[in-house]
CSV table of N, CA, C and O in Angstrom, one decimal:
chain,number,residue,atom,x,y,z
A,755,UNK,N,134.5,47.5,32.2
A,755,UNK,CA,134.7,47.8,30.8
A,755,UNK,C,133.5,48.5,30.3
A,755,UNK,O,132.3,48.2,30.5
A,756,UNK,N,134.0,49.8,29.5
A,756,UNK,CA,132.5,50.1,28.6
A,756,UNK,C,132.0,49.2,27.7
A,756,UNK,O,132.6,48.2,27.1
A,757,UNK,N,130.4,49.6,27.8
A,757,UNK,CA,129.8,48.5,26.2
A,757,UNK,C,130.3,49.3,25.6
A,757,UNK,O,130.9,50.3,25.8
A,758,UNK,N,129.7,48.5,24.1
A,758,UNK,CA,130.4,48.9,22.8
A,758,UNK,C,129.6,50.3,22.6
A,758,UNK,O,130.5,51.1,22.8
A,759,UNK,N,128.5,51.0,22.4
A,759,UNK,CA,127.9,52.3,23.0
A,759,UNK,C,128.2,53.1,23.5
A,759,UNK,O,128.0,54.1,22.8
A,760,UNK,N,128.7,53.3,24.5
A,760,UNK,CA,129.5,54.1,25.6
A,760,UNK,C,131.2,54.1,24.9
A,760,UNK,O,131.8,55.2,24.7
A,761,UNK,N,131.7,53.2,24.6
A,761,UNK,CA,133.1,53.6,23.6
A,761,UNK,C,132.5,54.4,22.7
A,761,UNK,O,132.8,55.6,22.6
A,762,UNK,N,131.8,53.9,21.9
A,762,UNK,CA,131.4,54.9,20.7
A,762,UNK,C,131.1,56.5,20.9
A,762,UNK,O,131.2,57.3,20.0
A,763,UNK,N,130.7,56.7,22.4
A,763,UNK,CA,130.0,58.0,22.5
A,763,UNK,C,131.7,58.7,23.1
A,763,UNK,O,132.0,59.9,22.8
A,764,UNK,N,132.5,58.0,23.9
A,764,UNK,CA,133.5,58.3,24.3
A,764,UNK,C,134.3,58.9,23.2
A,764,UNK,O,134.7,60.1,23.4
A,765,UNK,N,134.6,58.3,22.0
A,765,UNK,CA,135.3,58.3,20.7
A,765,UNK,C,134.5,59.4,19.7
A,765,UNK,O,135.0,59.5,18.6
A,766,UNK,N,133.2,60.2,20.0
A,766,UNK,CA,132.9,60.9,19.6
A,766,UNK,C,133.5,61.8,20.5
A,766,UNK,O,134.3,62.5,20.0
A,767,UNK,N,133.3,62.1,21.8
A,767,UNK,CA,133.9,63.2,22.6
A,767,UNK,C,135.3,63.6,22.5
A,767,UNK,O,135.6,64.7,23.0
A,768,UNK,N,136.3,62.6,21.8
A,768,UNK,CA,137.4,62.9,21.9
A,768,UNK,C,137.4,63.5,20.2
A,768,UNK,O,138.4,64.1,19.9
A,769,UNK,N,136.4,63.3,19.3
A,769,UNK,CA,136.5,64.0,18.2
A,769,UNK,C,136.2,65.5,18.0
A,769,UNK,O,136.7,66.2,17.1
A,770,UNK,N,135.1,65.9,19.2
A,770,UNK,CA,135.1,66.9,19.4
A,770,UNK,C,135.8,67.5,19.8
A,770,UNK,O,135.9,68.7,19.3
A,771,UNK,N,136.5,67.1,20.6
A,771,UNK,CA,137.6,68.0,21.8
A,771,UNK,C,138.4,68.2,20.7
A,771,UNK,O,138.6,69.4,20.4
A,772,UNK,N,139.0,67.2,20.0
A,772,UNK,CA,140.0,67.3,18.8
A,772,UNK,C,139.7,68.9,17.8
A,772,UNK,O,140.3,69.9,17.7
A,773,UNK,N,138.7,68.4,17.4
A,773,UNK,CA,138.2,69.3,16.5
A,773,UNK,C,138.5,70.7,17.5
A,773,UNK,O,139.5,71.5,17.4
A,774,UNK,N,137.8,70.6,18.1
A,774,UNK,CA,137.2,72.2,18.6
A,774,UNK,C,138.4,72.7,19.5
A,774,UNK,O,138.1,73.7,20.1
A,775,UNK,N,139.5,72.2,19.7
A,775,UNK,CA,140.5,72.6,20.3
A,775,UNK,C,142.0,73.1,19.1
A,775,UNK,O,142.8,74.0,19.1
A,776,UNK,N,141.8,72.2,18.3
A,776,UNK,CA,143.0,72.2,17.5
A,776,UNK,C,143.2,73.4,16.7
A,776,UNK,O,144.2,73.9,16.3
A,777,UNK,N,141.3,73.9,16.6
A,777,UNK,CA,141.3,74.8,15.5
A,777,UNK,C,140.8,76.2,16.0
A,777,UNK,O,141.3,77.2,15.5
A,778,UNK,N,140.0,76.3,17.1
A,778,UNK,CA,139.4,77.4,18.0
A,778,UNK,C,140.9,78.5,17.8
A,778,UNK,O,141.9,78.3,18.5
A,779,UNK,N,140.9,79.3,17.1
A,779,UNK,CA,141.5,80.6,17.1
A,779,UNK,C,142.2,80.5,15.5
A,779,UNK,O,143.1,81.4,15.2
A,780,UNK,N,142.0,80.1,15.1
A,780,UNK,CA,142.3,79.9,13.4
A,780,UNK,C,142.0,81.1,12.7
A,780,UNK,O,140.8,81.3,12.6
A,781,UNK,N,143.1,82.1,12.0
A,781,UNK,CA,142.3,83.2,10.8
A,781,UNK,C,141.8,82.5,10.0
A,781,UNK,O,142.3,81.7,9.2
A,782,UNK,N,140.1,83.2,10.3
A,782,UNK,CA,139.3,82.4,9.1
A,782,UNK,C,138.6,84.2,8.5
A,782,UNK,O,138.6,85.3,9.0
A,783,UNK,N,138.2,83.9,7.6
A,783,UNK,CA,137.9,85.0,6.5
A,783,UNK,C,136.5,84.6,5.7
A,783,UNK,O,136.5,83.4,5.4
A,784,UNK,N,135.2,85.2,5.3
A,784,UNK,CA,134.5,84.5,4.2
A,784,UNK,C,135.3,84.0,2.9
A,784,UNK,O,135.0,83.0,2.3
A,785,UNK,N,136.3,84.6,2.7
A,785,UNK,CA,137.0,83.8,1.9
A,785,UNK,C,137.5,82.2,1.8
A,785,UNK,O,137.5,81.4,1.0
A,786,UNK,N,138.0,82.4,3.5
A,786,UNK,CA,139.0,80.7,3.4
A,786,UNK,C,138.1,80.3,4.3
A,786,UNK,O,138.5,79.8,5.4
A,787,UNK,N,136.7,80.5,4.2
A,787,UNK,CA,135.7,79.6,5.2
A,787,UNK,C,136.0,77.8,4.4
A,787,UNK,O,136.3,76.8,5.0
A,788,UNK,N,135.8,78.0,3.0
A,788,UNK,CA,135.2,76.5,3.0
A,788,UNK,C,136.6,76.0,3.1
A,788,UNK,O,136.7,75.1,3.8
A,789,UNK,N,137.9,76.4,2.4
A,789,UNK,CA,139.1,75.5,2.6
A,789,UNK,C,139.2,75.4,3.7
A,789,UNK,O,140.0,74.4,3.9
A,790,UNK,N,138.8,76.0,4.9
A,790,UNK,CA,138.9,75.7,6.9
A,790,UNK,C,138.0,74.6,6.7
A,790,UNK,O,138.5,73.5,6.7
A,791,UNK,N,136.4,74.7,6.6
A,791,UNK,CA,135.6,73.3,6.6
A,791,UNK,C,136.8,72.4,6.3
A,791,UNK,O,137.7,72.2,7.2
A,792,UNK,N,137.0,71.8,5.3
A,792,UNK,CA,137.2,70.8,4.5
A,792,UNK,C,138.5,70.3,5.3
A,792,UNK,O,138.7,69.1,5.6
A,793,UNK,N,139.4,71.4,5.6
A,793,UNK,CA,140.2,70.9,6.4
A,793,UNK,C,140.1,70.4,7.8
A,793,UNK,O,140.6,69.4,8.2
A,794,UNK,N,139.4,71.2,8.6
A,794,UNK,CA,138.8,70.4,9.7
A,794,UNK,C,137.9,69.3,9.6
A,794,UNK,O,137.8,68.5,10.5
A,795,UNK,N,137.4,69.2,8.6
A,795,UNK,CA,136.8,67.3,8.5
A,795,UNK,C,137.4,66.7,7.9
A,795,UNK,O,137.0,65.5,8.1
A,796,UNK,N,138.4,66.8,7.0
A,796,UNK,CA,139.0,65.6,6.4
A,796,UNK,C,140.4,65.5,8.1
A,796,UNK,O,140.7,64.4,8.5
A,797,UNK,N,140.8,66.5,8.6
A,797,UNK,CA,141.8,66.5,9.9
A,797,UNK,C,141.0,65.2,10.6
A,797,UNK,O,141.6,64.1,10.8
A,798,UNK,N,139.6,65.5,11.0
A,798,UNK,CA,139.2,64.9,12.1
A,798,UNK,C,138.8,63.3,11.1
A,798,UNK,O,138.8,62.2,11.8
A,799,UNK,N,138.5,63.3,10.1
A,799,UNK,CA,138.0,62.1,9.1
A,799,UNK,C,139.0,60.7,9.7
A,799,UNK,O,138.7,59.5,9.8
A,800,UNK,N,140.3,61.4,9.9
A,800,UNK,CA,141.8,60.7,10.1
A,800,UNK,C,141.7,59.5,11.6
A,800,UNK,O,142.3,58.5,11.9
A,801,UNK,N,140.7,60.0,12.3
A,801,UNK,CA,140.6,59.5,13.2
A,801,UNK,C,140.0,58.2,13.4
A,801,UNK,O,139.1,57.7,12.8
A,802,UNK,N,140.8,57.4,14.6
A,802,UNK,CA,139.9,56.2,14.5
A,802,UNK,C,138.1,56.2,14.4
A,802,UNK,O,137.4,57.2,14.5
A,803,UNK,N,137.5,55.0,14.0
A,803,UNK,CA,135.8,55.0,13.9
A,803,UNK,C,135.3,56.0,13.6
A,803,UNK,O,134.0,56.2,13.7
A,804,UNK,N,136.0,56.9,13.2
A,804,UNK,CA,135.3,58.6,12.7
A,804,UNK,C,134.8,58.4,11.1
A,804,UNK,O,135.6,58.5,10.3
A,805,UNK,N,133.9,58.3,10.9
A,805,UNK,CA,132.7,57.9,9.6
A,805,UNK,C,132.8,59.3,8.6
A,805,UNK,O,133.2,59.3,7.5
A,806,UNK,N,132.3,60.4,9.1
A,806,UNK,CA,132.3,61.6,8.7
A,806,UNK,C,132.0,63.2,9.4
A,806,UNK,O,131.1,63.3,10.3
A,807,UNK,N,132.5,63.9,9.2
A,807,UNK,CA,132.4,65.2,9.6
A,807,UNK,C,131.8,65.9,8.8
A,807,UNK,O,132.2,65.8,7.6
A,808,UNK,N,130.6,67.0,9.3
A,808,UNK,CA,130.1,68.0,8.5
A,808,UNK,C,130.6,69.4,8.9
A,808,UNK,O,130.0,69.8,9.9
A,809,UNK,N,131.3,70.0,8.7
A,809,UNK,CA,132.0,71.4,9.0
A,809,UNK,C,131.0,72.5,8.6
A,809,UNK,O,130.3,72.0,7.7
A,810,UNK,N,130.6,73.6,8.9
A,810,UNK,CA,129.7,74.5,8.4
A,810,UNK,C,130.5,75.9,8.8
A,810,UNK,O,129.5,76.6,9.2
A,811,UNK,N,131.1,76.5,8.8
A,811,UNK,CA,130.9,77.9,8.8
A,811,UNK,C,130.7,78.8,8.1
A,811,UNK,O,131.2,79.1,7.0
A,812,UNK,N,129.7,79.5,9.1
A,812,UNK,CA,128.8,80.6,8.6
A,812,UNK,C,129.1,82.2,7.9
A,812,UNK,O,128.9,83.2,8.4
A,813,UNK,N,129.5,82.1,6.7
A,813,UNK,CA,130.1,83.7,6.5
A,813,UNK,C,129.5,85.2,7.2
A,813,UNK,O,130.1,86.2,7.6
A,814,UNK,N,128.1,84.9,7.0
A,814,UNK,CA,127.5,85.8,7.4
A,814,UNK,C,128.1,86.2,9.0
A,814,UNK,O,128.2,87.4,9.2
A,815,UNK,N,128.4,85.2,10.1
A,815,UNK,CA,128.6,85.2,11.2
A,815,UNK,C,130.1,85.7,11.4
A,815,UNK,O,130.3,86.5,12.3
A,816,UNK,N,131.1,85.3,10.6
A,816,UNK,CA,132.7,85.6,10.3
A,816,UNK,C,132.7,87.1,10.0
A,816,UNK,O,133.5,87.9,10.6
A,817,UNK,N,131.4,87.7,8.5
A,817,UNK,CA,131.7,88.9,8.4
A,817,UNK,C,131.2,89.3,9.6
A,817,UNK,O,132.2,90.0,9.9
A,818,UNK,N,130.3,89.6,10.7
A,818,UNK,CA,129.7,90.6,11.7
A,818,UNK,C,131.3,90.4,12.4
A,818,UNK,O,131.7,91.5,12.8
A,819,UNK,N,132.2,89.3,12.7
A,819,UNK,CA,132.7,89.1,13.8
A,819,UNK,C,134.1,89.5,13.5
A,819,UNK,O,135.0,89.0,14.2
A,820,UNK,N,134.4,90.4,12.4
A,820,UNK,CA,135.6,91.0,11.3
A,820,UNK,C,135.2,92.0,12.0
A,820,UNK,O,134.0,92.4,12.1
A,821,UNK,N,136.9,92.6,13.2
A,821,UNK,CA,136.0,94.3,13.8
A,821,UNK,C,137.8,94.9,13.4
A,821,UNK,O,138.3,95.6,14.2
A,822,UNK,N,138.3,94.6,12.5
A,822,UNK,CA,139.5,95.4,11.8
A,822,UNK,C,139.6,95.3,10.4
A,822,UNK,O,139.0,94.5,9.7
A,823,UNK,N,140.7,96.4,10.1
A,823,UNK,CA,140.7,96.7,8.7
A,823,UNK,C,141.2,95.3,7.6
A,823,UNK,O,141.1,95.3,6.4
A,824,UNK,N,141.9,93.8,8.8
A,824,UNK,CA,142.5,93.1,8.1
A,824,UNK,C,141.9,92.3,7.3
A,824,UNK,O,142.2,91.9,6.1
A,825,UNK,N,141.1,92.2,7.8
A,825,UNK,CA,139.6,91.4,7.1
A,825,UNK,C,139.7,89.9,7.5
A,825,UNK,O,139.6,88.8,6.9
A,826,UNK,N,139.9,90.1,8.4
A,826,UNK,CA,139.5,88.2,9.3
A,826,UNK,C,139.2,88.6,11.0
A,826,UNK,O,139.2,89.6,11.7
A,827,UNK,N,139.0,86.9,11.2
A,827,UNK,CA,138.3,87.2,12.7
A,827,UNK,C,139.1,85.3,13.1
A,827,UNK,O,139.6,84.5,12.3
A,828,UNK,N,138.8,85.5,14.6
A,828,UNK,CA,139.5,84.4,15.0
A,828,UNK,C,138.3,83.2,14.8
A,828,UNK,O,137.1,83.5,14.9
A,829,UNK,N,138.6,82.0,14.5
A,829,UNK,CA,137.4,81.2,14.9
A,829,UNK,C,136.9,80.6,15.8
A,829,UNK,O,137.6,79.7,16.2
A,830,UNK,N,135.8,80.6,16.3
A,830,UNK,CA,135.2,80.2,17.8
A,830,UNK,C,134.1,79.1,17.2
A,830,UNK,O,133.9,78.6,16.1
A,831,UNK,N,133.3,78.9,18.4
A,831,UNK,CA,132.2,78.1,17.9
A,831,UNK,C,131.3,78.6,17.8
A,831,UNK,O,130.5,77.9,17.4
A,832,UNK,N,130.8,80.4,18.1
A,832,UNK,CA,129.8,80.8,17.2
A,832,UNK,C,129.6,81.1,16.1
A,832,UNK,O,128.5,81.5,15.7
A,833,UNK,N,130.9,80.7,15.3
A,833,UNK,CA,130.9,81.0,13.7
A,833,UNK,C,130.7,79.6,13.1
A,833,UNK,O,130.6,79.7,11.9
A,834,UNK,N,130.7,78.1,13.9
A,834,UNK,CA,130.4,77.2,13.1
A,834,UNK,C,129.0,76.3,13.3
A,834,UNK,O,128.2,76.5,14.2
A,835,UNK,N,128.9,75.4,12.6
A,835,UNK,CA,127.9,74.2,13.0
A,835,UNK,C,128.8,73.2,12.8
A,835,UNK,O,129.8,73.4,12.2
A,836,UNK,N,128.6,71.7,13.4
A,836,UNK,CA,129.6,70.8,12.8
A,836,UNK,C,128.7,69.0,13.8
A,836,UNK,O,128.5,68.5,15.0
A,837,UNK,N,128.7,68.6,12.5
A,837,UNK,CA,128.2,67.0,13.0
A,837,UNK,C,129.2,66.4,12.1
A,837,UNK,O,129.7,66.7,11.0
A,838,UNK,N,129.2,65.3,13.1
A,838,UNK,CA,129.7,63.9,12.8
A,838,UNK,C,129.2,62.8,12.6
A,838,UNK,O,128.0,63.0,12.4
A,839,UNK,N,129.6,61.5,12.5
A,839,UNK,CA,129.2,59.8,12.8
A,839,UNK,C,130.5,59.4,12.9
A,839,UNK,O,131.5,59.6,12.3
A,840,UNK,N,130.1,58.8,14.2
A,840,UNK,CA,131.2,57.8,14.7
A,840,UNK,C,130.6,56.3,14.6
A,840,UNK,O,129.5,56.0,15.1
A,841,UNK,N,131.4,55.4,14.0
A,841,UNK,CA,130.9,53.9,14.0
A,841,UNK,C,132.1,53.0,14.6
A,841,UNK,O,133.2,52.7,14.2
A,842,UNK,N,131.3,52.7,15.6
A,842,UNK,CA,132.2,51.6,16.1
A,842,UNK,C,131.4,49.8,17.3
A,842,UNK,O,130.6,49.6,18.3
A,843,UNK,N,132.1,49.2,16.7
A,843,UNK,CA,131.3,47.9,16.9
A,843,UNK,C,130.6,47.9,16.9
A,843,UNK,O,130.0,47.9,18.0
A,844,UNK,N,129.7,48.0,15.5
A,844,UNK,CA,128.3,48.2,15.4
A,844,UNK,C,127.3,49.0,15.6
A,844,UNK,O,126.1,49.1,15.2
A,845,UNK,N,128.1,49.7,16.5
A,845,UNK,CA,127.0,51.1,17.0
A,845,UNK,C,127.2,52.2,16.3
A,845,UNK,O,128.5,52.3,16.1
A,846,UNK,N,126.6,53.3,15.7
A,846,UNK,CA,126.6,55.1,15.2
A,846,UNK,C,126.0,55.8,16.0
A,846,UNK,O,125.0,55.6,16.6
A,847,UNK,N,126.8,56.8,16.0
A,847,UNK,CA,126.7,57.5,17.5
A,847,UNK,C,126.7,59.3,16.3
A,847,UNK,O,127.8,59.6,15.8
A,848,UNK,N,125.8,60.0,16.1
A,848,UNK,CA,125.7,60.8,15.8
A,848,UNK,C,125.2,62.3,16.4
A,848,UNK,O,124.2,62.6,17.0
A,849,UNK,N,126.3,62.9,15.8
A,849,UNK,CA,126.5,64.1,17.1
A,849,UNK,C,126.7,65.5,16.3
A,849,UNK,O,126.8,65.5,15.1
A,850,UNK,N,126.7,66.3,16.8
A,850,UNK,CA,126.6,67.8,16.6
A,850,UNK,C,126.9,68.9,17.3
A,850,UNK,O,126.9,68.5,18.5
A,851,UNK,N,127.3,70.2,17.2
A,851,UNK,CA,127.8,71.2,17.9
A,851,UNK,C,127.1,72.2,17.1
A,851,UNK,O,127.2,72.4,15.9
A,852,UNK,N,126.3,73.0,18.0
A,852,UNK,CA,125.6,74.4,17.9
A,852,UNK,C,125.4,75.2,19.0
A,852,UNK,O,125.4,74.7,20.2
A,853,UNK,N,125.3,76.5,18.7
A,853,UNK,CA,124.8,77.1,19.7
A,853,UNK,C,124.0,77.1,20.6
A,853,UNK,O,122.8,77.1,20.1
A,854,UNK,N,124.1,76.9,22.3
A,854,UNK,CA,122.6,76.9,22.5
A,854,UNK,C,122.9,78.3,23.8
A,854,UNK,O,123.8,78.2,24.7
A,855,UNK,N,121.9,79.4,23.7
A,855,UNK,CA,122.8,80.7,24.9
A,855,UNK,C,124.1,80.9,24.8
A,855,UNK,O,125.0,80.8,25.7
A,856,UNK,N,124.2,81.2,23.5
A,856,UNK,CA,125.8,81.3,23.3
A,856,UNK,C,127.1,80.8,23.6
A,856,UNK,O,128.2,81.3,23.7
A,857,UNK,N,126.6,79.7,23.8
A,857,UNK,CA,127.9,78.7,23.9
A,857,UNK,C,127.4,77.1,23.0
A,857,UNK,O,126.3,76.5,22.9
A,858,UNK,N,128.7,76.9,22.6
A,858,UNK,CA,128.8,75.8,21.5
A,858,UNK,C,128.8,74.6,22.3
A,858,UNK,O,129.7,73.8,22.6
A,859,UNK,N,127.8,74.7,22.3
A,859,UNK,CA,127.5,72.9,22.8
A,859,UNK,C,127.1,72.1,21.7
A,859,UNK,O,126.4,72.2,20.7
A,860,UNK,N,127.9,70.7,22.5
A,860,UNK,CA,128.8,69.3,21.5
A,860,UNK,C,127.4,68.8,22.0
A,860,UNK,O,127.0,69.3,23.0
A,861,UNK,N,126.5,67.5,21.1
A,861,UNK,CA,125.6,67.0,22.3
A,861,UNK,C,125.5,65.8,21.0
A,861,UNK,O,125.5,65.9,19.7
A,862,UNK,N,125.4,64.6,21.7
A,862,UNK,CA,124.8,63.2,20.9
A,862,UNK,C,123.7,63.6,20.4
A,862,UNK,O,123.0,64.3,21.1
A,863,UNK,N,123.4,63.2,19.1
A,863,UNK,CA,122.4,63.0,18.7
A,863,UNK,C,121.3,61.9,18.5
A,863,UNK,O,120.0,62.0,18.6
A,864,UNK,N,122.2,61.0,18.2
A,864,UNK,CA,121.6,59.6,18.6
A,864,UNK,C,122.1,58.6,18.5
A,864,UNK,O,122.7,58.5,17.4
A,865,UNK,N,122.4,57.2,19.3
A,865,UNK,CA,122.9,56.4,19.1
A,865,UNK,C,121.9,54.6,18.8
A,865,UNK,O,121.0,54.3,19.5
A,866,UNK,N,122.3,54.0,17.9
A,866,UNK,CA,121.9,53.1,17.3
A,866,UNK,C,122.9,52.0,17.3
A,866,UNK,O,124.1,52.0,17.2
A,867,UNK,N,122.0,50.9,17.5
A,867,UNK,CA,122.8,49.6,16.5
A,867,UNK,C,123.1,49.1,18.6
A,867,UNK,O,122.7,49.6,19.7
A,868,UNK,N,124.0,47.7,18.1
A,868,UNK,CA,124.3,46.6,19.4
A,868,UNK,C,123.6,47.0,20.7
A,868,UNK,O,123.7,46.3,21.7
């Protein structure tokens, strides 16, 4: 059986995947950046032990990555930032997704508690 730790970090990874799967290709615009945030964290908020989500996308990054006259671009993970807290049996398990060499890597940040 996992300790309680190792569930927690497990239950972040499936928040990630959630996240970053459900939404990866989404028309996003500087315009409907923040109604995308809000919806992708209150989406993933829904989830079990999921405490909170921080959504970030970057306009500045959406407008370079607009290459037609429609005025949107798909969304990837170089256009966002995004942390969480997962709490579960006592433990918080705090996590994040940024770029590192151009790929969006998910990585714990830290985990506390039992």
């Amino acid at each position: 059986m996992a300790t309680d730790a190792q569930q927690a970090c497990f239950e972040a990874g499936i928040k990630f995947g959630s996240l970053y799967h459900q939404f990866a290709g989404t028309p996003v615009s500087p315009s409907s950046a923040r109604s995308l945030e809000a919806a992708m964290a209150e989406s993933i908020e829904n989830q079990p032990f999921c405490e909170s989500v921080t959504v970030t996308v970057h306009d500045d990054r959406v407008a370079d990555a607009i290459d037609h006259e429609n005025g949107y671009t798909e969304l990837t993970g170089s256009l966002m930032d995004v942390e969480m807290r997962i709490e579960h049996e006592g433990v918080t398990v705090r996590t994040q997704m940024t770029m590192a060499d151009g790929y969006p890597l998910m990585e714990l940040v830290s985990v506390a508690g039992a």
